[in-house]
Amino acid sequence: MRVPLSWLREYVDLPATETGRDVQAKLIEVGLEVETVEQLGTGLKGPLVVGKVLTIEELEGFKKPIRFCTVDVGTANGTGEPQEIVCGARNFAVGDKVVVVLPGAVLPGDFAIAARKTYGKTSHGMICSGDELGMGDDGSGGIIVLPPEHEVGTDAIELLELVDEVLDIAVTPDRGYALSMRGVARETAIAYGLPLRDPALLDVPAPNSFGYPVKISDPLGCDRFTARTVTGLRPEARSPIWLKRRLQKAGMRPISLTVDIANYVMLELGQPLHTYDRSQIQGTIGVRRAEQGEKLTTLDGAQRVLDAEDLVITDERGPIGLAGVMGGANTEIADHDEEGGTTDVVIEAAHFDALSIARTARRHKLGSEAAKRYERGVDPQAASAAAQRTVDLLVLLAGGTAEAGVTEIIAPTAPRTITMPADHPDKVAGVTYGRETVVRRLQQVGCDVYGQDDLTVTVPSWRPDLAEPNDLAEEVIRLEGYENLPSTLPKPPAGRGLTERQRLHRRVGRALAGAGYVEALSYPFIGENVFDQLGLEADDPNRRVVKLVNPLSDEEPALRTTLLPGLLAALRRNDGRGSHDLALFETGLVFHPRQELKVAVRLPVDRRPTDEEIASLTDALPVQPRHAAVVLAGAREQAGWWGKGRPADWADAVEAARTLAREAGAELIVDQGQYGPWHPGRCAELKVVVDGDIVSVGHAGELHPRVVKALHLPARTCAMELDLDRLAQAGEGTLRAPRISAFPVATQDVALIVDKEVPAAVVEYYLTGGAGDLLESIRLFDVFVGSQIGEGKKSLAYALRFRAPDRTLTVDEASAARDAAVALAAEHTGAVLRGA
């Protein structure tokens, strides 16, 4: 919300010496986030005056149209003679009043004006556009053409209000009232302890039976609708300068008088309005839910297919507007330049359901100013005042006549009241405010307060965010000043540190970073179409997702069940920006829905929840295991004078998994696998032993070419993902330092013949289990396939290193350990010693 300081002063008598920076500091103290203070007109220096175009000579022989003009600027040039100016704009004519900057002036951006020769003529100044004066878009598309009533020689800096300060406030979703001058003025008045001139305090006629007919079919979606009619508007009437300038400073573009007035009142009171050309409305105005598939062409020219949840404004023909979002093109106000401009209008000031408007705006991707206010909460009591303010301005500025009929349909609602102990803010803040301070602060924000020890608080209509005692406590605390709260550091109990799960998480991150991977953090949201791109089967458990009720993006409405989409998107983005040698990793939660869906209990805030309440909440949440994943592309080792280097391949992805297993103290079994996004011939299934059972924890390898193509990834991209929590279950708990023995090692080599389909990792697993504690390491150093060992067979040769911590092993001891290893491998894999 952009708030011009000059406009703010109309409602609060700020000290004349207060600057925008001073007001910014005060508003920040009461909890509004004022991001910047824009200084308008900085460096601007006159003479800048109103001039009248006397003559225009068209200069020919140039690539673009050029005009040589004489302009009457009165005595502003010191001579009273017409000023000769060269100009390229075409939107003005002889007799028009324009803004002229004379030699010696300085425009924004330190642009000094001097007489100069151009296009064969000497130009003594400039005829100015809005952009050149820092005014922004004024809708003219060129030179500023002023109304004829302004006198020649008038100071244009003051006339156009070019010098001002504008506060830019970031309004949080719970502070919708601050999206209006009225709301910001109220906060300013509280901050300075000054009275507020409320612009909504107007004399409003009572509703009667001869206003424009309105029928509301959905009172839950629209609980208040005010309709007023103004006739006899002058189509040629234009917005006055002060109105245009306030809209421009607030960040809106002037369009036409009727539309500008509606926007002005919305900025002033926070109540969105819509004006209809009455001649284009057929019959009664209605408010209802759309029929599925109905169509409406909105003011932006787009034809929209409506959803059954959309709230629409209708007449006898059907929808004429998306309620609270955007009007329809079929009842648009005709511009004053158009033949047969609008002369009679119907003004709509309504209150719509915030959630319904928010969903409609997101569904149709229409982030209008009206929708932004409705979804944050609009004061329902302001509708009639906003309609009256619009009527008054149309009568004053467009010469219209207000019809006596006033339509006001209101669904009965009771005032919202909250009961709160008077000392509740004291307990929340840890500060003793006292009852008088609590009552005074609540009254300042508009509450009616009754009671002594227990307060009954009636919440003002413009504060829908005040719903419970803690909200009221927050109001007291913020107005008393967050900076006045005492700072007390909590005292952690001794002997507690990171959990084992947290330690593993940190070790994994350090280990992968040490191996050359860079951590990439991605959003946990995905679209379900990514599962098709990853090649997952239709019944794959990862396709069962937890969907968000109110997602940030309709294209990504679900929580991730795998880390790969986010990581691969990061890899693709970096590759597209010229970084082709990539190794990224991420550790994070994935989310799987439970078989039985439960509704989470609402935990209390006045005491510690019981173990049963916490357990009940946990049971209602999705299953959230922690995963770790890596993705690789390009070179794993760079080429240079030291060697040729090598590209990343599936073995690097498998080695990343081994690195994680070592950090978890788990024995990783690498088996041949086939799953979803991985190449079927270059995919390893990662397994561990948990409670005596071999369980799968993930996969690693090279991605399938179809997946690479679908996701626009570099060729031969590799990836690994595993379940860290399951890996931790297979670990041996706290890691122990490696055992260093001073005694010599005994090496035994074995060559085993197995069936071709038996993975080498499985054989290695059973050799390790059979060799016992004396085995220090095992390494596969040869794989042989040939007619000498039989068809369908392969020979695997392993080097086994044995060492004892307290003695030198004998040959018999090493041989016995080797034989035990071979025996266990033979029992489970059918291995036979080669040459036996």
PDB file of C-alpha atoms in Angstrom, residues 37 96 237 257 309 365 391-392 394 474 480 517 526 753 762 807 814:
ATOM      1  CA  VAL A  37       9.813   6.186   1.837  1.00  0.00           C
ATOM      2  CA  ASP A  96      -4.310  23.408 -25.380  1.00  0.00           C
ATOM      3  CA  ALA A 237     -16.037  15.252 -17.732  1.00  0.00           C
ATOM      4  CA  LEU A 257     -13.574   9.921 -14.216  1.00  0.00           C
ATOM      5  CA  GLU A 309     -17.520 -22.341  -6.725  1.00  0.00           C
ATOM      6  CA  LYS A 365      -5.072 -16.030 -11.949  1.00  0.00           C
ATOM      7  CA  VAL A 391     -22.205   9.272  -5.271  1.00  0.00           C
ATOM      8  CA  ASP A 392     -21.022  12.583  -3.796  1.00  0.00           C
ATOM      9  CA  LEU A 394     -19.852  11.780  -9.161  1.00  0.00           C
ATOM     10  CA  GLU A 474      -1.137  -8.880  20.575  1.00  0.00           C
ATOM     11  CA  GLU A 480       2.805  -0.548  23.882  1.00  0.00           C
ATOM     12  CA  TYR A 517      28.649 -32.015  -3.642  1.00  0.00           C
ATOM     13  CA  ILE A 526       5.335 -30.737  -6.590  1.00  0.00           C
ATOM     14  CA  ILE A 753      32.017 -69.254  -9.546  1.00  0.00           C
ATOM     15  CA  VAL A 762      25.360 -60.215  -2.467  1.00  0.00           C
ATOM     16  CA  ARG A 807      48.418 -60.830  17.906  1.00  0.00           C
ATOM     17  CA  ALA A 814      43.483 -66.789   8.306  1.00  0.00           C
TER      18      ALA A 814
END
